[in-house]
mmCIF file of C-alpha atoms and ligand atoms in Angstrom:
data_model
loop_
_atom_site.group_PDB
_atom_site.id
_atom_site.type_symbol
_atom_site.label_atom_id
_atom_site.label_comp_id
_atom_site.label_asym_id
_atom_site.label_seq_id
_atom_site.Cartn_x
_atom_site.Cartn_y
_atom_site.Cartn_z
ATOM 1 C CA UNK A 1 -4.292 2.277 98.084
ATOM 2 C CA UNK A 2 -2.940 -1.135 97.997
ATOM 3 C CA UNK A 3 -4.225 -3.934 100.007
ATOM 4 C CA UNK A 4 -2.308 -7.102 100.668
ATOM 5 C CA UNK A 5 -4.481 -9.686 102.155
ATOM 6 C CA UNK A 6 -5.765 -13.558 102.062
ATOM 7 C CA UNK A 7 -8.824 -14.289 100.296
ATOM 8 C CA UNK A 8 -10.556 -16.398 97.937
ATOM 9 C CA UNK A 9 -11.813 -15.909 94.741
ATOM 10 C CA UNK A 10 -15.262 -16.785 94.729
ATOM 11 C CA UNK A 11 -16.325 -16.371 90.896
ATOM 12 C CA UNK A 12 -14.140 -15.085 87.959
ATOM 13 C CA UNK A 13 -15.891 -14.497 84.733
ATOM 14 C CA UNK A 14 -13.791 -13.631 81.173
ATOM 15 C CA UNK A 15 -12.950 -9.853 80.323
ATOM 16 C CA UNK A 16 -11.811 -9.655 76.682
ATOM 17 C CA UNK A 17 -8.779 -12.219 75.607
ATOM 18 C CA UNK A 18 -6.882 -12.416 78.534
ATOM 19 C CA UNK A 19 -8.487 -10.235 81.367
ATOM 20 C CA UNK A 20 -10.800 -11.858 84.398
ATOM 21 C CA UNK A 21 -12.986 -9.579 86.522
ATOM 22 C CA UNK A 22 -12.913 -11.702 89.785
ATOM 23 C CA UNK A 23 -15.111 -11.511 92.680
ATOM 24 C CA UNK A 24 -12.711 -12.004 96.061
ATOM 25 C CA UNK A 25 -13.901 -12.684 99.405
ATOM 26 C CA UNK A 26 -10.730 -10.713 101.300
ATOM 27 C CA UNK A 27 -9.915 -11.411 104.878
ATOM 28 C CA UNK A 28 -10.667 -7.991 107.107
ATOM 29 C CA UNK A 29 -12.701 -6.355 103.975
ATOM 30 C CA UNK A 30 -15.563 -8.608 102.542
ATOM 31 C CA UNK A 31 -16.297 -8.930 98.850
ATOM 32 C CA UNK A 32 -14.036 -6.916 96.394
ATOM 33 C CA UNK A 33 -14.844 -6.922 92.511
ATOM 34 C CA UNK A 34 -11.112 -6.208 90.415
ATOM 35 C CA UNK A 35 -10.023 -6.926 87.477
ATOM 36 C CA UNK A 36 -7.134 -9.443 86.855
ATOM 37 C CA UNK A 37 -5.325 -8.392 84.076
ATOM 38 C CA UNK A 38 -3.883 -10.841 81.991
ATOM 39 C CA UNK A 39 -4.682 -13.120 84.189
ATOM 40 C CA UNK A 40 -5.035 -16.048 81.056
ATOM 41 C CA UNK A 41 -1.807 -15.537 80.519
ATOM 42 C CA UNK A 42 0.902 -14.155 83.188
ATOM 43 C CA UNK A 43 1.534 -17.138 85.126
ATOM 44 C CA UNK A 44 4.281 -14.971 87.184
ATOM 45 C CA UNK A 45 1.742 -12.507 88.563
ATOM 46 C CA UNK A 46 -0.582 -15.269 89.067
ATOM 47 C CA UNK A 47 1.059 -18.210 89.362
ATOM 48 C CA UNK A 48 -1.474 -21.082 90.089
ATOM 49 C CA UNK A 49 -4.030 -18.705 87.998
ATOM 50 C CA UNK A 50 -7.331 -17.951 89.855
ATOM 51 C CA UNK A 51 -8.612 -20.778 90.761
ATOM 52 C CA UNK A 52 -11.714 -21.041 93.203
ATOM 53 C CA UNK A 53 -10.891 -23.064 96.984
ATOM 54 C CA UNK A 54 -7.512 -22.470 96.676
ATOM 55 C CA UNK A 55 -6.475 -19.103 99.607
ATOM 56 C CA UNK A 56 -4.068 -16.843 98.294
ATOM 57 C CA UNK A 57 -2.577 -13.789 99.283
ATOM 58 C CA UNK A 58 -3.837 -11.342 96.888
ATOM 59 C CA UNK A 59 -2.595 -7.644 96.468
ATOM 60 C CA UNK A 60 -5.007 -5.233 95.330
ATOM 61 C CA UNK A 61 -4.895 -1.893 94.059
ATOM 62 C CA UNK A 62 -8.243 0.053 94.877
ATOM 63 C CA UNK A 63 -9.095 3.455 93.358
ATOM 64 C CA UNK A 64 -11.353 5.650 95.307
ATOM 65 C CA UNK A 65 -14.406 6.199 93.780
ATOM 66 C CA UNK A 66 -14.387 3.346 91.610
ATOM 67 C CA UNK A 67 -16.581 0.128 91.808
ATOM 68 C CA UNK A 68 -13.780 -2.212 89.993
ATOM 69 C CA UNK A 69 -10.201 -2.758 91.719
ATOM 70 C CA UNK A 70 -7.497 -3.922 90.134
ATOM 71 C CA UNK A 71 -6.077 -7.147 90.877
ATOM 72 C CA UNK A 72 -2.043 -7.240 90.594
ATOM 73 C CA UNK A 73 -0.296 -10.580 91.922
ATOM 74 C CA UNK A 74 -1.282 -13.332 94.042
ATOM 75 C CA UNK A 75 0.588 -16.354 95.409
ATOM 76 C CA UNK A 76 -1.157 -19.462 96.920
ATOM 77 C CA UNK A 77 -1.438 -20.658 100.653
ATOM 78 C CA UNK A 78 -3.300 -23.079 100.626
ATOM 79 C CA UNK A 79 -4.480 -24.535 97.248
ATOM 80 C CA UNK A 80 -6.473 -27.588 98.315
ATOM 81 C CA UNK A 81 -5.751 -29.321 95.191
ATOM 82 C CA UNK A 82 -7.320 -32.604 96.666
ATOM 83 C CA UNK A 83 -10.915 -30.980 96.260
ATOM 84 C CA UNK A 84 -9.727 -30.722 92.214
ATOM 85 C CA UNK A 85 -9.595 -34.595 92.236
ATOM 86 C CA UNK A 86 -13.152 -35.377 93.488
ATOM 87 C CA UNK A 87 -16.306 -34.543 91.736
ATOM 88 C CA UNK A 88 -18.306 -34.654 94.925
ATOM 89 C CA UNK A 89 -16.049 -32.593 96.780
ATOM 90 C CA UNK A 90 -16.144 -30.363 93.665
ATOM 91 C CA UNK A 91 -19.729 -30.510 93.802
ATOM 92 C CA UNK A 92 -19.790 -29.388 97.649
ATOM 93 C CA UNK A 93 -17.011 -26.448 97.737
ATOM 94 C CA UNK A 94 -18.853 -24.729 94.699
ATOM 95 C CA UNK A 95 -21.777 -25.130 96.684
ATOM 96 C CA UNK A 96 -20.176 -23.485 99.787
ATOM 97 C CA UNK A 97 -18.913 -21.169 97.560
ATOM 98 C CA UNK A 98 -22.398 -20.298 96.642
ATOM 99 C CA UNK A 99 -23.431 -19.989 100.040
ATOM 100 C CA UNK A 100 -20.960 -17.943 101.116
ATOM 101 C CA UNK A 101 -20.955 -15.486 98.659
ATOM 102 C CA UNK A 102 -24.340 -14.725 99.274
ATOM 103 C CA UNK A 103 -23.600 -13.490 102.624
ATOM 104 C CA UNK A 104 -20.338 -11.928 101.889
ATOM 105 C CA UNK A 105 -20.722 -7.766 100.843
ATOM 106 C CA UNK A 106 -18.455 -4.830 99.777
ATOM 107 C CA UNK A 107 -17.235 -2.974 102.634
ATOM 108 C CA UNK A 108 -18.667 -5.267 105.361
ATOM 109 C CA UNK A 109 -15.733 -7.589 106.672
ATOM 110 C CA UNK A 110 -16.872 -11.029 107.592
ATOM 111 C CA UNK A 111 -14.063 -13.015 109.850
ATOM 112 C CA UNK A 112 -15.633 -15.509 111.083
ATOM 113 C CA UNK A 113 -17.127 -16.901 107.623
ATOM 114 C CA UNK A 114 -13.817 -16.025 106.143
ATOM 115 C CA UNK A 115 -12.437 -18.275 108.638
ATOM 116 C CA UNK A 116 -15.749 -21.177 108.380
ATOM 117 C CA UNK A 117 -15.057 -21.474 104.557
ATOM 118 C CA UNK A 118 -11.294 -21.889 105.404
ATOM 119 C CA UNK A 119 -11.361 -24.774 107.918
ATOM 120 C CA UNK A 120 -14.482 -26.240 105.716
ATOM 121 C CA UNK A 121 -12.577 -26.074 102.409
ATOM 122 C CA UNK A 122 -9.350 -27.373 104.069
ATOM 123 C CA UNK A 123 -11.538 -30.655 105.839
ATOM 124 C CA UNK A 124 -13.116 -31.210 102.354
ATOM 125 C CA UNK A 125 -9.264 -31.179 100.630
ATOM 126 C CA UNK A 126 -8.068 -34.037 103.506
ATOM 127 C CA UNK A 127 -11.506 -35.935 104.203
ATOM 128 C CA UNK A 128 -12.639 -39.278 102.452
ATOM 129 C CA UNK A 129 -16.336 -38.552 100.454
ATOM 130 C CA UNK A 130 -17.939 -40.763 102.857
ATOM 131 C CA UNK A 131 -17.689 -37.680 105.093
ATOM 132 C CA UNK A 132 -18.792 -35.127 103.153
ATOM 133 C CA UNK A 133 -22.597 -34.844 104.524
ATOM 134 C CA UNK A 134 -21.121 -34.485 107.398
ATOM 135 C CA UNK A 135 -18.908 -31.889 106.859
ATOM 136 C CA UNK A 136 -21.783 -29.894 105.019
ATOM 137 C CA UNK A 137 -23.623 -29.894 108.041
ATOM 138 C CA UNK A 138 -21.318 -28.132 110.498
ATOM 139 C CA UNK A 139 -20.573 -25.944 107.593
ATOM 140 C CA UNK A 140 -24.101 -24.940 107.288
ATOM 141 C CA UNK A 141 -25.173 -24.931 110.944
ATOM 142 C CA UNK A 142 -21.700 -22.318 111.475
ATOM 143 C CA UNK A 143 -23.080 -19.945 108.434
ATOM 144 C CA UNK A 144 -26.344 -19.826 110.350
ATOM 145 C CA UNK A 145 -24.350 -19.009 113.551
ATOM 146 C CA UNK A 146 -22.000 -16.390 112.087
ATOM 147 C CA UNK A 147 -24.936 -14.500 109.813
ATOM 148 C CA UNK A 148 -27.413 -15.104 113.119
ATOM 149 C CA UNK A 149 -29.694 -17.336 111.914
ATOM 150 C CA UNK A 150 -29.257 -19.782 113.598
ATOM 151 C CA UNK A 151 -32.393 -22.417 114.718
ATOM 152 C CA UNK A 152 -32.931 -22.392 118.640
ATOM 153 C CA UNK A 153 -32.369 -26.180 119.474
ATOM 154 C CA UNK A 154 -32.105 -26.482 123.147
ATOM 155 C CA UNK A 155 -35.190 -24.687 124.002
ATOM 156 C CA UNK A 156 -38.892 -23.858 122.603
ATOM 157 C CA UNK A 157 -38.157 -20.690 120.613
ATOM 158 C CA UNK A 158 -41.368 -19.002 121.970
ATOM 159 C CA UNK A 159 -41.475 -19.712 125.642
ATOM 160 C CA UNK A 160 -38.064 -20.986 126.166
ATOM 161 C CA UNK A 161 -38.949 -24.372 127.855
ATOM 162 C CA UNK A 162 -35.744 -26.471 127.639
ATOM 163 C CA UNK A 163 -36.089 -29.517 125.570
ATOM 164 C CA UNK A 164 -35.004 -31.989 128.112
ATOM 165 C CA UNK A 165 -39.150 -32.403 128.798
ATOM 166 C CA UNK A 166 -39.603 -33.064 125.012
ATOM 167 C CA UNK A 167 -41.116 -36.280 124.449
ATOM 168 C CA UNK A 168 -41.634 -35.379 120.996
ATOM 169 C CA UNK A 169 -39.608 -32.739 118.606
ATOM 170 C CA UNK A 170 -41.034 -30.573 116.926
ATOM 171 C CA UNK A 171 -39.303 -28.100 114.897
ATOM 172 C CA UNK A 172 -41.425 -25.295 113.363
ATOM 173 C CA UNK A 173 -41.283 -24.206 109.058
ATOM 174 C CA UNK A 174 -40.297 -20.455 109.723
ATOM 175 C CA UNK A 175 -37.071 -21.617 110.680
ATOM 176 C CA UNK A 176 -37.282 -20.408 114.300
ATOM 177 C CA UNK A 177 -36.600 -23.845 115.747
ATOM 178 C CA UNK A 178 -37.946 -26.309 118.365
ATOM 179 C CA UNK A 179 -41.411 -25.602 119.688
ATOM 180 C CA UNK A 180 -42.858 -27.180 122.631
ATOM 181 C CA UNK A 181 -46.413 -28.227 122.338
ATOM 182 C CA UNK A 182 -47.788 -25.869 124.571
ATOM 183 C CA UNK A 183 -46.908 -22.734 122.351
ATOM 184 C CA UNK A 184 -47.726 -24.932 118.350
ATOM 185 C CA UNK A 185 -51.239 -23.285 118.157
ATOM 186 C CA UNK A 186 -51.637 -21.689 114.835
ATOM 187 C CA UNK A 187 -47.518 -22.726 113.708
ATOM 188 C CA UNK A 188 -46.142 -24.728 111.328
ATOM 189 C CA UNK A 189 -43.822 -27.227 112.276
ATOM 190 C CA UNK A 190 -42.407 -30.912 111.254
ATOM 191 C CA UNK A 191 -41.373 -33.932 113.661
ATOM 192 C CA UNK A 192 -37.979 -34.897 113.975
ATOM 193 C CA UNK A 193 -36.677 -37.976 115.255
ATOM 194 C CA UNK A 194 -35.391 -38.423 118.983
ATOM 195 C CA UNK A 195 -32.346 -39.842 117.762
ATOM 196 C CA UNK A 196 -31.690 -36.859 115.043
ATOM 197 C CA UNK A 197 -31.526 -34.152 117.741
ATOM 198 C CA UNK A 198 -28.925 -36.501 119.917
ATOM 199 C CA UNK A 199 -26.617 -36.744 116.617
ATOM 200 C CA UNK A 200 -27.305 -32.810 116.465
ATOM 201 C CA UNK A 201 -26.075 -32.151 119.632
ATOM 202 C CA UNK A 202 -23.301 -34.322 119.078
ATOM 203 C CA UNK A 203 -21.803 -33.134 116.140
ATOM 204 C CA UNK A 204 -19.567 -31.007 117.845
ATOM 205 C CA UNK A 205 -17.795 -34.348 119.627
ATOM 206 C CA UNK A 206 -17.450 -35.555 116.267
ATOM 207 C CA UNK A 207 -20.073 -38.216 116.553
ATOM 208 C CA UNK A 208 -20.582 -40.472 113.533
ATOM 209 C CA UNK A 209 -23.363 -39.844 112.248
ATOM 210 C CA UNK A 210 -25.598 -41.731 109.671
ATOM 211 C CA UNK A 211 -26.958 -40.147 106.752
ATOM 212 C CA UNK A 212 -30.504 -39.300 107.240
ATOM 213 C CA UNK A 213 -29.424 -37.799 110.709
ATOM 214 C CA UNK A 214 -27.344 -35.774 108.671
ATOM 215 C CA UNK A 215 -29.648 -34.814 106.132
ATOM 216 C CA UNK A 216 -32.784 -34.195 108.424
ATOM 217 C CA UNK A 217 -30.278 -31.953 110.349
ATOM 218 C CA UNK A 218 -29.516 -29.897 107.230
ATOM 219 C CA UNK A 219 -32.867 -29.481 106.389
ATOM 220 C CA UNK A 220 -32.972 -27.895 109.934
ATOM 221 C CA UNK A 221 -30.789 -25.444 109.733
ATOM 222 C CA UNK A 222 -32.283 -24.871 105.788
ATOM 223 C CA UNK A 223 -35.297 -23.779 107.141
ATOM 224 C CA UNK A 224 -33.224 -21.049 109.167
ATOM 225 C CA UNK A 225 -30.717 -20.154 106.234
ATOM 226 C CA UNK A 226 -32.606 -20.756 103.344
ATOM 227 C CA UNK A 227 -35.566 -17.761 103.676
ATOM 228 C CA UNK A 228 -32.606 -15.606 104.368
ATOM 229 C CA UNK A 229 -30.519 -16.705 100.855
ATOM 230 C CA UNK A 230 -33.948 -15.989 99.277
ATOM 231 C CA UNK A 231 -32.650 -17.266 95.696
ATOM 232 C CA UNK A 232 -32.101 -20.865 94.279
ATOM 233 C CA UNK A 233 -28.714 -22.048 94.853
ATOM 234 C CA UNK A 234 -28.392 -24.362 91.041
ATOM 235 C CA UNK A 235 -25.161 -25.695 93.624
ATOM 236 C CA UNK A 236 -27.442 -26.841 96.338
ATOM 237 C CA UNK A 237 -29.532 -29.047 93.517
ATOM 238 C CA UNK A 238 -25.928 -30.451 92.759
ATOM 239 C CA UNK A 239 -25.569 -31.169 96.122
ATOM 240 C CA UNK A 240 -28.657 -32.249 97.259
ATOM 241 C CA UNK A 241 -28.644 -34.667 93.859
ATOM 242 C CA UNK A 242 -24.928 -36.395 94.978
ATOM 243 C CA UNK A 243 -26.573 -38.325 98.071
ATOM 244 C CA UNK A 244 -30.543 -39.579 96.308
HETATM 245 ZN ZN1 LIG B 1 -43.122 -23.264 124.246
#
């Protein structure tokens, strides 16, 4: 069976002299392990080689039965070279990648994080670095959405009382979310600043927002995504190391 589909190579590791086994995350399908062969080398089945960020329509022999597919041309869509010239965009796109790939399985077709690390890559290509944070954010908080995980942040998780009563915000450590102070006996939680949940809620108007919002917001949704990725990211250090 051949496939012909977009999709993104999410790690490619050396086969021999001029092979690559790649790992693609293919639109409609989910992950797919083939084997590019002479991919080093045949710059007119691969033209662009197989680079990671860059979407490409790939076509794809599969075999039944067998675990490796065989990779046979591709042609890029949408490289986002920019990200190539930046090493903190660099730094956050592997890091996506990362993410992303820990979510993404054989068999199981994932749309709408095929389509989350498209628009994200794409933003990080055309943005300035000053808006990178940012950008990781609503990258993040959609992963949680799309995978389910996401934090509940307009209510108390437990009883459902709407924030709007809040004085205080408390979000709890298993990740569930905002908790009211009625329902914190025997939980864990942290207190977030007023003005963090208003850029939160923002976000989606595009607020500005300044960097701590931004990075107590991540840690937010971390607490959500993170138990679920349940391995160290060496990307997220990268990340997390760009903005000290
Ligand atoms: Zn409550």
């Amino acid at each position: 069976m051949i496939l012909e589909e977009l999709a993104f190579v999410l790690r490619a590791v050396k086969y021999g002299e001029r092979d690559l086994i790649v790992d693609l995350f293919v639109e409609g399908h989910g992950k797919i392990s083939a084997i590019a062969k002479s991919a080093k080398t045949s710059k007119k089945r691969f033209p662009g080689g197989l680079e990671p960020f860059s979407k490409m329509k790939i076509k794809v022999k599969i075999k039944p039965n067998r675990s490796l597919s065989f990779l046979e041309e591709t042609d890029i869509r949408n490289g986002n070279v920019e990200i190539r010239s930046s090493f903190d965009k660099i730094t956050v796109a592997s890091y996506a990648t990362e993410l992303v790939s820990v979510f993404v399985q054989p068999d199981e077709p994932s749309d709408e994080i095929f389509s989350t690390f498209d628009v994200f890559l794409k933003r990080v290509a055309k943005s300035s670095d000053a808006m990178l944070p940012k950008l990781l954010l609503n990258f993040e908080t959609e992963v949680a959405k799309c995978t389910g995980f996401s934090p509940s942040l307009n209510a108390c998780f437990k009883c459902g009382e709407s924030v709007d009563g809040f004085l205080k915000y408390r979000v709890s450590r298993g990740g569930e979310g905002l908790i009211c102070r009625d329902c914190t006996e025997g939980e864990h939680y942290g207190i977030v600043e007023k003005s963090t949940m208003t850029v939160f809620w923002q976000l989606y108007q595009d607020a500005l927002a300044e960097y701590f919002h931004v990075a107590q917001a991540r840690r937010i949704i971390w607490a959500s995504l993170g138990p679920v990725v349940d391995r160290e990211l060496k990307t997220r250090a990268q990340v997390e190391a760009l903005w000290v």
